[in-house]
Amino acid sequence: MKIKSKIEGAEDWLFIEEIPEMYVANTPLSEKNINIKMPAVNKLVNYQLSAGGLFLVHSTMQFHENVKVLSEVEGEAITSQFIFYGTSPAGDKNASKNSRRMGSRHNIRYIPSLKGKYPMVPGVEYKYFLLVLSKAYYFHLIDQHSLLHTDFVKEILKGKYTSFVAKDLSVTPEMRRVINDICECRRTGELKRMHTESKILELLMLQLEQMQSGVEVEKYLIKPDDLKKIEHAREVLDAGYRYPPTIIELSKITALNEFKLKRGFKEYFGITIYGYVTRLRMEEAKRLILEERMSIGQVAAAVGFNHQSHLTDAFKRYFGILPSEVSLGQET
């Protein structure tokens, strides 16, 4: 199976990937980052990851003018696609009023060879998270005879293009969390492969759960002015996560009431404010242990914990291992 994509008129492909038809266990990960610059492009960044029977792409795209993205699939593929789109830069005259609203959608599809052109609206920032799985890999994750996807499998066996649900559904905060976990994972080697596979299964589970329920998720639309304040809140936390402000203090700093701040932050970033601060602290703690070779006591003080035991407990909850075990896991 082969999958490829490029901007119409461009010489180079965004990606061309050969994906094995068979699931190959324990295949080492291959990773690649691509940053493309051309006149029509304001921003185009691709992160790609592949392993036997799996190809993952996380793209951020924004264009100055109308363009089309060409995509081709040769062979049979199961895709799990997430699209996030919304706010344009302030003062962008090309952006329509509706494009300033946040939006997201997802679906699972079976694609037996396909060529398509997808128009991009100037000024709108699109974020794509795309999983491409061989049939064997998909059935490795979800048994072919499972009642979770009976009708979907029938269409697959007929070799007929199909979507799991007729209408794309909104992405839930839980799905955003898992996508963030995959994209922001700093593990390497075998640990990263295990982490990625487990999160892909979790993501498919959340999709199937929503699709089986037949219930569309209520979408909280973030106003452009509120979005700026929510983004400012993240900047404040990025700079001061060691000793972060309380929700009340953050609400005053951003001039956004507590309800809108908490709900908007979770909807937009896919994680609670507390969870985001925890992530920043834990990832920095791991970096300090691995790269700076600091003692656990020094790390605790550096990331804002008054006692070493508090860091140890938080680290174990977050990573599933003790801080003292990190360097050992890295060496193996």
mmCIF file of C-alpha atoms in Angstrom:
data_model
loop_
_atom_site.group_PDB
_atom_site.id
_atom_site.type_symbol
_atom_site.label_atom_id
_atom_site.label_comp_id
_atom_site.label_asym_id
_atom_site.label_seq_id
_atom_site.Cartn_x
_atom_site.Cartn_y
_atom_site.Cartn_z
ATOM 1 C CA MET A 1 0.000 0.000 0.000
ATOM 2 C CA LYS A 2 1.217 3.505 -0.804
ATOM 3 C CA ILE A 3 -0.092 6.865 0.430
ATOM 4 C CA LYS A 4 1.071 10.267 -0.779
ATOM 5 C CA SER A 5 0.060 13.902 -0.641
ATOM 6 C CA LYS A 6 1.172 17.251 -2.049
ATOM 7 C CA ILE A 7 0.004 20.791 -2.788
ATOM 8 C CA GLU A 8 -1.440 21.091 -6.280
ATOM 9 C CA GLY A 9 1.184 22.614 -8.584
ATOM 10 C CA ALA A 10 4.094 21.859 -6.275
ATOM 11 C CA GLU A 11 6.921 19.621 -7.426
ATOM 12 C CA ASP A 12 7.658 17.925 -4.127
ATOM 13 C CA TRP A 13 5.295 15.650 -2.241
ATOM 14 C CA LEU A 14 4.437 16.387 1.383
ATOM 15 C CA PHE A 15 4.915 12.689 1.938
ATOM 16 C CA ILE A 16 5.162 9.415 0.037
ATOM 17 C CA GLU A 17 4.971 6.365 2.244
ATOM 18 C CA GLU A 18 4.993 2.652 1.491
ATOM 19 C CA ILE A 19 3.008 0.855 4.184
ATOM 20 C CA PRO A 20 3.395 -2.920 4.577
ATOM 21 C CA GLU A 21 0.146 -4.824 4.017
ATOM 22 C CA MET A 22 0.918 -7.160 6.902
ATOM 23 C CA TYR A 23 1.165 -6.232 10.563
ATOM 24 C CA VAL A 24 4.739 -6.669 11.719
ATOM 25 C CA ALA A 25 5.102 -6.749 15.491
ATOM 26 C CA ASN A 26 7.887 -4.813 17.215
ATOM 27 C CA THR A 27 8.897 -2.923 14.074
ATOM 28 C CA PRO A 28 11.178 0.015 14.990
ATOM 29 C CA LEU A 29 9.637 3.451 14.584
ATOM 30 C CA SER A 30 10.717 5.763 11.803
ATOM 31 C CA GLU A 31 10.142 9.486 12.418
ATOM 32 C CA LYS A 32 10.419 12.553 10.219
ATOM 33 C CA ASN A 33 9.694 16.287 10.520
ATOM 34 C CA ILE A 34 9.056 18.355 7.389
ATOM 35 C CA ASN A 35 8.739 22.147 7.189
ATOM 36 C CA ILE A 36 7.730 23.354 3.717
ATOM 37 C CA LYS A 37 8.149 26.895 2.440
ATOM 38 C CA MET A 38 6.610 28.202 -0.787
ATOM 39 C CA PRO A 39 4.794 31.422 -1.843
ATOM 40 C CA ALA A 40 1.271 30.189 -1.065
ATOM 41 C CA VAL A 41 2.251 28.776 2.324
ATOM 42 C CA ASN A 42 2.050 30.704 5.581
ATOM 43 C CA LYS A 43 2.676 27.593 7.667
ATOM 44 C CA LEU A 44 3.090 23.957 6.718
ATOM 45 C CA VAL A 45 4.656 21.554 9.185
ATOM 46 C CA ASN A 46 4.422 17.763 8.981
ATOM 47 C CA TYR A 47 5.368 15.236 11.634
ATOM 48 C CA GLN A 48 5.417 11.662 10.337
ATOM 49 C CA LEU A 49 5.788 8.378 12.145
ATOM 50 C CA SER A 50 5.689 4.885 10.697
ATOM 51 C CA ALA A 51 6.002 1.295 11.894
ATOM 52 C CA GLY A 52 4.976 -2.027 10.332
ATOM 53 C CA GLY A 53 1.452 -1.494 8.973
ATOM 54 C CA LEU A 54 1.046 1.976 10.513
ATOM 55 C CA PHE A 55 1.612 5.501 9.194
ATOM 56 C CA LEU A 56 0.829 8.579 11.280
ATOM 57 C CA VAL A 57 0.829 12.190 10.084
ATOM 58 C CA HIS A 58 0.298 15.283 12.207
ATOM 59 C CA SER A 59 0.125 18.412 10.030
ATOM 60 C CA THR A 60 -0.429 22.113 10.621
ATOM 61 C CA MET A 61 -1.373 24.049 7.489
ATOM 62 C CA GLN A 62 -2.213 27.667 6.720
ATOM 63 C CA PHE A 63 -2.153 29.343 3.312
ATOM 64 C CA HIS A 64 -2.108 32.895 1.921
ATOM 65 C CA GLU A 65 -4.223 31.995 -1.097
ATOM 66 C CA ASN A 66 -6.604 29.353 -2.434
ATOM 67 C CA VAL A 67 -4.819 26.039 -2.910
ATOM 68 C CA LYS A 68 -5.773 22.395 -3.123
ATOM 69 C CA VAL A 69 -4.062 19.505 -1.413
ATOM 70 C CA LEU A 70 -3.849 16.341 -3.503
ATOM 71 C CA SER A 71 -3.950 12.962 -1.773
ATOM 72 C CA GLU A 72 -3.625 9.474 -3.220
ATOM 73 C CA VAL A 73 -4.023 6.025 -1.732
ATOM 74 C CA GLU A 74 -2.858 2.996 -3.707
ATOM 75 C CA GLY A 75 -4.096 -0.246 -2.222
ATOM 76 C CA GLU A 76 -6.355 -0.787 0.789
ATOM 77 C CA ALA A 77 -6.191 1.415 3.877
ATOM 78 C CA ILE A 78 -8.128 2.021 7.059
ATOM 79 C CA THR A 79 -7.871 5.676 8.051
ATOM 80 C CA SER A 80 -8.724 7.448 11.268
ATOM 81 C CA GLN A 81 -8.777 11.157 10.474
ATOM 82 C CA PHE A 82 -9.092 14.139 12.794
ATOM 83 C CA ILE A 83 -9.371 17.690 11.447
ATOM 84 C CA PHE A 84 -9.186 20.830 13.582
ATOM 85 C CA TYR A 85 -9.730 24.218 11.992
ATOM 86 C CA GLY A 86 -10.442 27.749 13.083
ATOM 87 C CA THR A 87 -9.105 31.125 14.004
ATOM 88 C CA SER A 88 -7.262 33.256 11.512
ATOM 89 C CA PRO A 89 -4.699 35.883 12.433
ATOM 90 C CA ALA A 90 -6.203 39.201 13.466
ATOM 91 C CA GLY A 91 -6.649 41.505 10.510
ATOM 92 C CA ASP A 92 -6.630 38.732 7.911
ATOM 93 C CA LYS A 93 -9.012 40.043 5.261
ATOM 94 C CA ASN A 94 -9.181 36.707 3.459
ATOM 95 C CA ALA A 95 -10.750 34.926 6.400
ATOM 96 C CA SER A 96 -14.501 34.642 6.442
ATOM 97 C CA LYS A 97 -16.504 35.355 9.558
ATOM 98 C CA ASN A 98 -17.420 31.703 9.980
ATOM 99 C CA SER A 99 -13.827 30.539 9.668
ATOM 100 C CA ARG A 100 -12.968 32.326 12.904
ATOM 101 C CA ARG A 101 -14.979 29.793 14.860
ATOM 102 C CA MET A 102 -13.285 26.721 16.182
ATOM 103 C CA GLY A 103 -14.291 23.446 14.593
ATOM 104 C CA SER A 104 -13.268 19.797 14.575
ATOM 105 C CA ARG A 105 -14.420 16.524 13.074
ATOM 106 C CA HIS A 106 -13.357 12.910 12.821
ATOM 107 C CA ASN A 107 -14.294 9.617 11.205
ATOM 108 C CA ILE A 108 -12.940 6.159 10.411
ATOM 109 C CA ARG A 109 -12.865 5.114 6.761
ATOM 110 C CA TYR A 110 -11.990 2.190 4.558
ATOM 111 C CA ILE A 111 -10.287 3.384 1.360
ATOM 112 C CA PRO A 112 -9.609 0.933 -1.502
ATOM 113 C CA SER A 113 -7.444 3.228 -3.672
ATOM 114 C CA LEU A 114 -8.486 6.841 -4.077
ATOM 115 C CA LYS A 115 -7.372 10.172 -5.520
ATOM 116 C CA GLY A 116 -8.797 13.400 -4.138
ATOM 117 C CA LYS A 117 -8.381 17.181 -4.135
ATOM 118 C CA TYR A 118 -9.157 19.124 -0.976
ATOM 119 C CA PRO A 119 -9.507 22.958 -1.079
ATOM 120 C CA MET A 120 -7.904 25.001 1.694
ATOM 121 C CA VAL A 121 -9.493 28.302 2.758
ATOM 122 C CA PRO A 122 -6.908 31.144 2.914
ATOM 123 C CA GLY A 123 -6.104 32.310 6.432
ATOM 124 C CA VAL A 124 -7.674 29.336 8.206
ATOM 125 C CA GLU A 125 -5.307 27.185 10.231
ATOM 126 C CA TYR A 126 -5.906 23.477 9.745
ATOM 127 C CA LYS A 127 -4.484 20.790 11.984
ATOM 128 C CA TYR A 128 -4.674 17.244 10.684
ATOM 129 C CA PHE A 129 -4.072 14.106 12.671
ATOM 130 C CA LEU A 130 -4.226 11.137 10.322
ATOM 131 C CA LEU A 131 -3.722 7.453 11.081
ATOM 132 C CA VAL A 132 -3.323 5.151 8.086
ATOM 133 C CA LEU A 133 -3.477 1.452 8.950
ATOM 134 C CA SER A 134 -3.201 -1.643 6.812
ATOM 135 C CA LYS A 135 -6.164 -4.014 7.111
ATOM 136 C CA ALA A 136 -3.974 -6.467 8.989
ATOM 137 C CA TYR A 137 -2.871 -3.802 11.470
ATOM 138 C CA TYR A 138 -6.459 -2.615 12.022
ATOM 139 C CA PHE A 139 -7.669 -6.176 12.632
ATOM 140 C CA HIS A 140 -4.715 -6.709 14.963
ATOM 141 C CA LEU A 141 -6.031 -3.846 17.091
ATOM 142 C CA ILE A 142 -9.741 -4.688 16.769
ATOM 143 C CA ASP A 143 -10.715 -8.285 16.080
ATOM 144 C CA GLN A 144 -12.311 -8.721 12.669
ATOM 145 C CA HIS A 145 -15.297 -10.526 14.192
ATOM 146 C CA SER A 146 -15.929 -7.974 16.935
ATOM 147 C CA LEU A 147 -19.510 -6.738 17.138
ATOM 148 C CA LEU A 148 -18.130 -3.204 17.486
ATOM 149 C CA HIS A 149 -17.716 -2.861 13.715
ATOM 150 C CA THR A 150 -19.780 -5.584 12.007
ATOM 151 C CA ASP A 151 -21.295 -3.391 9.268
ATOM 152 C CA PHE A 152 -17.991 -1.623 8.669
ATOM 153 C CA VAL A 153 -16.178 -4.943 8.209
ATOM 154 C CA LYS A 154 -18.826 -6.149 5.733
ATOM 155 C CA GLU A 155 -18.030 -3.184 3.479
ATOM 156 C CA ILE A 156 -14.296 -3.758 3.896
ATOM 157 C CA LEU A 157 -14.655 -7.373 2.765
ATOM 158 C CA LYS A 158 -16.596 -6.163 -0.286
ATOM 159 C CA GLY A 159 -13.703 -3.826 -1.108
ATOM 160 C CA LYS A 160 -16.131 -0.886 -1.064
ATOM 161 C CA TYR A 161 -15.160 2.629 0.082
ATOM 162 C CA THR A 162 -17.062 3.401 3.266
ATOM 163 C CA SER A 163 -17.139 5.679 6.310
ATOM 164 C CA PHE A 164 -17.897 4.226 9.730
ATOM 165 C CA VAL A 165 -20.584 6.887 10.201
ATOM 166 C CA ALA A 166 -22.207 8.862 7.396
ATOM 167 C CA LYS A 167 -21.586 12.243 9.025
ATOM 168 C CA ASP A 168 -18.287 13.197 10.657
ATOM 169 C CA LEU A 169 -18.535 13.700 14.420
ATOM 170 C CA SER A 170 -17.046 16.371 16.660
ATOM 171 C CA VAL A 171 -13.797 15.549 18.415
ATOM 172 C CA THR A 172 -14.221 15.080 22.153
ATOM 173 C CA PRO A 173 -11.851 16.479 24.799
ATOM 174 C CA GLU A 174 -10.801 12.892 25.596
ATOM 175 C CA MET A 175 -9.769 12.344 21.978
ATOM 176 C CA ARG A 176 -7.821 15.612 22.005
ATOM 177 C CA ARG A 177 -6.024 14.431 25.136
ATOM 178 C CA VAL A 178 -4.948 11.175 23.498
ATOM 179 C CA ILE A 179 -3.826 12.959 20.319
ATOM 180 C CA ASN A 180 -1.794 15.364 22.440
ATOM 181 C CA ASP A 181 -0.278 12.423 24.312
ATOM 182 C CA ILE A 182 0.838 10.871 21.013
ATOM 183 C CA CYS A 183 2.186 14.097 19.504
ATOM 184 C CA GLU A 184 3.976 15.291 22.635
ATOM 185 C CA CYS A 185 5.471 11.965 23.694
ATOM 186 C CA ARG A 186 9.177 12.342 24.402
ATOM 187 C CA ARG A 187 9.891 8.686 24.920
ATOM 188 C CA THR A 188 12.258 7.041 22.465
ATOM 189 C CA GLY A 189 12.814 3.670 20.875
ATOM 190 C CA GLU A 190 10.823 0.685 22.094
ATOM 191 C CA LEU A 191 9.080 2.693 24.822
ATOM 192 C CA LYS A 192 7.779 5.186 22.263
ATOM 193 C CA ARG A 193 6.542 2.423 19.982
ATOM 194 C CA MET A 194 4.668 0.789 22.862
ATOM 195 C CA HIS A 195 3.259 4.132 23.964
ATOM 196 C CA THR A 196 2.142 5.026 20.419
ATOM 197 C CA GLU A 197 0.428 1.695 19.795
ATOM 198 C CA SER A 198 -1.407 1.801 23.122
ATOM 199 C CA LYS A 199 -2.611 5.353 22.473
ATOM 200 C CA ILE A 200 -3.784 4.503 18.946
ATOM 201 C CA LEU A 201 -5.903 1.702 20.378
ATOM 202 C CA GLU A 202 -7.279 4.084 23.014
ATOM 203 C CA LEU A 203 -8.113 6.646 20.324
ATOM 204 C CA LEU A 204 -9.946 4.077 18.199
ATOM 205 C CA MET A 205 -11.824 2.932 21.287
ATOM 206 C CA LEU A 206 -13.007 6.486 21.976
ATOM 207 C CA GLN A 207 -14.103 6.885 18.353
ATOM 208 C CA LEU A 208 -16.019 3.607 18.345
ATOM 209 C CA GLU A 209 -17.581 4.425 21.695
ATOM 210 C CA GLN A 210 -18.945 7.721 20.380
ATOM 211 C CA MET A 211 -20.050 6.175 17.082
ATOM 212 C CA GLN A 212 -21.817 3.274 18.810
ATOM 213 C CA SER A 213 -23.707 5.638 21.096
ATOM 214 C CA GLY A 214 -25.000 7.594 18.109
ATOM 215 C CA VAL A 215 -24.809 10.767 20.191
ATOM 216 C CA GLU A 216 -23.132 13.862 18.813
ATOM 217 C CA VAL A 217 -21.033 15.756 21.319
ATOM 218 C CA GLU A 218 -22.216 19.207 22.273
ATOM 219 C CA LYS A 219 -19.698 21.629 20.843
ATOM 220 C CA TYR A 220 -18.586 24.607 22.856
ATOM 221 C CA LEU A 221 -17.807 27.365 20.364
ATOM 222 C CA ILE A 222 -15.056 29.676 21.527
ATOM 223 C CA LYS A 223 -15.392 33.309 20.566
ATOM 224 C CA PRO A 224 -12.320 34.870 18.929
ATOM 225 C CA ASP A 225 -11.800 37.358 21.787
ATOM 226 C CA ASP A 226 -12.056 34.592 24.375
ATOM 227 C CA LEU A 227 -9.669 32.435 22.373
ATOM 228 C CA LYS A 228 -6.963 35.098 22.585
ATOM 229 C CA LYS A 229 -7.408 35.145 26.352
ATOM 230 C CA ILE A 230 -7.233 31.348 26.540
ATOM 231 C CA GLU A 231 -4.031 31.352 24.498
ATOM 232 C CA HIS A 232 -2.675 34.046 26.817
ATOM 233 C CA ALA A 233 -3.523 31.802 29.765
ATOM 234 C CA ARG A 234 -1.355 29.062 28.285
ATOM 235 C CA GLU A 235 1.498 31.538 27.781
ATOM 236 C CA VAL A 236 1.224 32.516 31.457
ATOM 237 C CA LEU A 237 1.347 28.857 32.489
ATOM 238 C CA ASP A 238 4.255 28.107 30.157
ATOM 239 C CA ALA A 239 6.259 30.880 31.793
ATOM 240 C CA GLY A 240 5.219 30.187 35.377
ATOM 241 C CA TYR A 241 4.268 26.525 35.715
ATOM 242 C CA ARG A 242 6.736 26.028 38.578
ATOM 243 C CA TYR A 243 4.604 28.255 40.779
ATOM 244 C CA PRO A 244 1.430 28.668 38.715
ATOM 245 C CA PRO A 245 -1.318 31.161 39.500
ATOM 246 C CA THR A 246 -4.571 29.868 40.925
ATOM 247 C CA ILE A 247 -7.631 29.721 38.671
ATOM 248 C CA ILE A 248 -8.889 32.921 40.301
ATOM 249 C CA GLU A 249 -5.560 34.669 39.683
ATOM 250 C CA LEU A 250 -5.362 33.367 36.110
ATOM 251 C CA SER A 251 -8.908 34.551 35.506
ATOM 252 C CA LYS A 252 -7.949 38.069 36.582
ATOM 253 C CA ILE A 253 -4.746 38.038 34.524
ATOM 254 C CA THR A 254 -6.604 37.035 31.360
ATOM 255 C CA ALA A 255 -9.767 39.055 32.061
ATOM 256 C CA LEU A 256 -11.856 35.938 31.427
ATOM 257 C CA ASN A 257 -14.318 34.555 33.957
ATOM 258 C CA GLU A 258 -13.423 31.272 35.633
ATOM 259 C CA PHE A 259 -16.113 29.200 33.890
ATOM 260 C CA LYS A 260 -15.127 30.306 30.385
ATOM 261 C CA LEU A 261 -11.449 29.962 31.243
ATOM 262 C CA LYS A 262 -11.698 26.393 32.519
ATOM 263 C CA ARG A 263 -14.152 25.160 29.898
ATOM 264 C CA GLY A 264 -12.496 26.999 27.013
ATOM 265 C CA PHE A 265 -8.994 25.842 27.980
ATOM 266 C CA LYS A 266 -10.042 22.196 28.117
ATOM 267 C CA GLU A 267 -12.008 22.414 24.853
ATOM 268 C CA TYR A 268 -9.255 24.186 22.933
ATOM 269 C CA PHE A 269 -6.190 22.392 24.287
ATOM 270 C CA GLY A 270 -7.827 19.074 25.154
ATOM 271 C CA ILE A 271 -6.567 19.144 28.742
ATOM 272 C CA THR A 272 -7.516 20.836 32.008
ATOM 273 C CA ILE A 273 -5.452 23.696 33.367
ATOM 274 C CA TYR A 274 -4.267 21.490 36.224
ATOM 275 C CA GLY A 275 -3.423 18.703 33.796
ATOM 276 C CA TYR A 276 -1.473 21.094 31.590
ATOM 277 C CA VAL A 277 0.605 22.380 34.502
ATOM 278 C CA THR A 278 1.253 18.809 35.607
ATOM 279 C CA ARG A 279 2.399 17.884 32.109
ATOM 280 C CA LEU A 280 4.824 20.821 31.965
ATOM 281 C CA ARG A 281 6.253 19.981 35.371
ATOM 282 C CA MET A 282 6.623 16.260 34.679
ATOM 283 C CA GLU A 283 8.172 16.653 31.232
ATOM 284 C CA GLU A 284 10.658 19.195 32.573
ATOM 285 C CA ALA A 285 11.413 16.955 35.549
ATOM 286 C CA LYS A 286 12.206 14.067 33.196
ATOM 287 C CA ARG A 287 14.397 16.313 31.047
ATOM 288 C CA LEU A 288 16.355 17.546 34.063
ATOM 289 C CA ILE A 289 16.963 13.980 35.232
ATOM 290 C CA LEU A 290 18.043 12.693 31.817
ATOM 291 C CA GLU A 291 19.851 15.681 30.345
ATOM 292 C CA GLU A 292 21.035 17.706 33.334
ATOM 293 C CA ARG A 293 21.663 14.687 35.575
ATOM 294 C CA MET A 294 20.161 16.488 38.556
ATOM 295 C CA SER A 295 19.340 14.719 41.790
ATOM 296 C CA ILE A 296 15.662 14.088 42.596
ATOM 297 C CA GLY A 297 15.802 16.758 45.306
ATOM 298 C CA GLN A 298 17.214 19.322 42.896
ATOM 299 C CA VAL A 299 14.591 18.453 40.288
ATOM 300 C CA ALA A 300 11.782 18.767 42.823
ATOM 301 C CA ALA A 301 12.890 22.310 43.700
ATOM 302 C CA ALA A 302 13.392 23.217 40.024
ATOM 303 C CA VAL A 303 9.841 22.283 39.007
ATOM 304 C CA GLY A 304 8.073 23.756 42.017
ATOM 305 C CA PHE A 305 7.667 20.960 44.564
ATOM 306 C CA ASN A 306 8.396 21.743 48.196
ATOM 307 C CA HIS A 307 9.223 18.134 49.037
ATOM 308 C CA GLN A 308 11.014 15.442 47.082
ATOM 309 C CA SER A 309 8.322 12.892 48.009
ATOM 310 C CA HIS A 310 5.647 15.057 46.358
ATOM 311 C CA LEU A 311 7.565 14.971 43.082
ATOM 312 C CA THR A 312 8.113 11.224 43.367
ATOM 313 C CA ASP A 313 4.380 10.585 43.881
ATOM 314 C CA ALA A 314 3.364 12.902 41.019
ATOM 315 C CA PHE A 315 5.990 11.445 38.684
ATOM 316 C CA LYS A 316 4.854 7.873 39.386
ATOM 317 C CA ARG A 317 1.221 8.796 38.688
ATOM 318 C CA TYR A 318 2.146 10.546 35.433
ATOM 319 C CA PHE A 319 4.745 8.209 33.906
ATOM 320 C CA GLY A 320 4.017 4.982 35.760
ATOM 321 C CA ILE A 321 7.619 4.734 37.002
ATOM 322 C CA LEU A 322 9.684 6.361 39.735
ATOM 323 C CA PRO A 323 12.028 9.268 38.868
ATOM 324 C CA SER A 324 14.968 7.070 39.854
ATOM 325 C CA GLU A 325 13.968 4.526 37.198
ATOM 326 C CA VAL A 326 13.961 6.966 34.283
ATOM 327 C CA SER A 327 17.654 6.839 33.417
ATOM 328 C CA LEU A 328 17.620 3.041 33.702
ATOM 329 C CA GLY A 329 14.707 2.841 31.236
ATOM 330 C CA GLN A 330 16.543 5.158 28.855
ATOM 331 C CA GLU A 331 19.668 3.032 28.880
ATOM 332 C CA THR A 332 17.775 -0.138 28.099
#
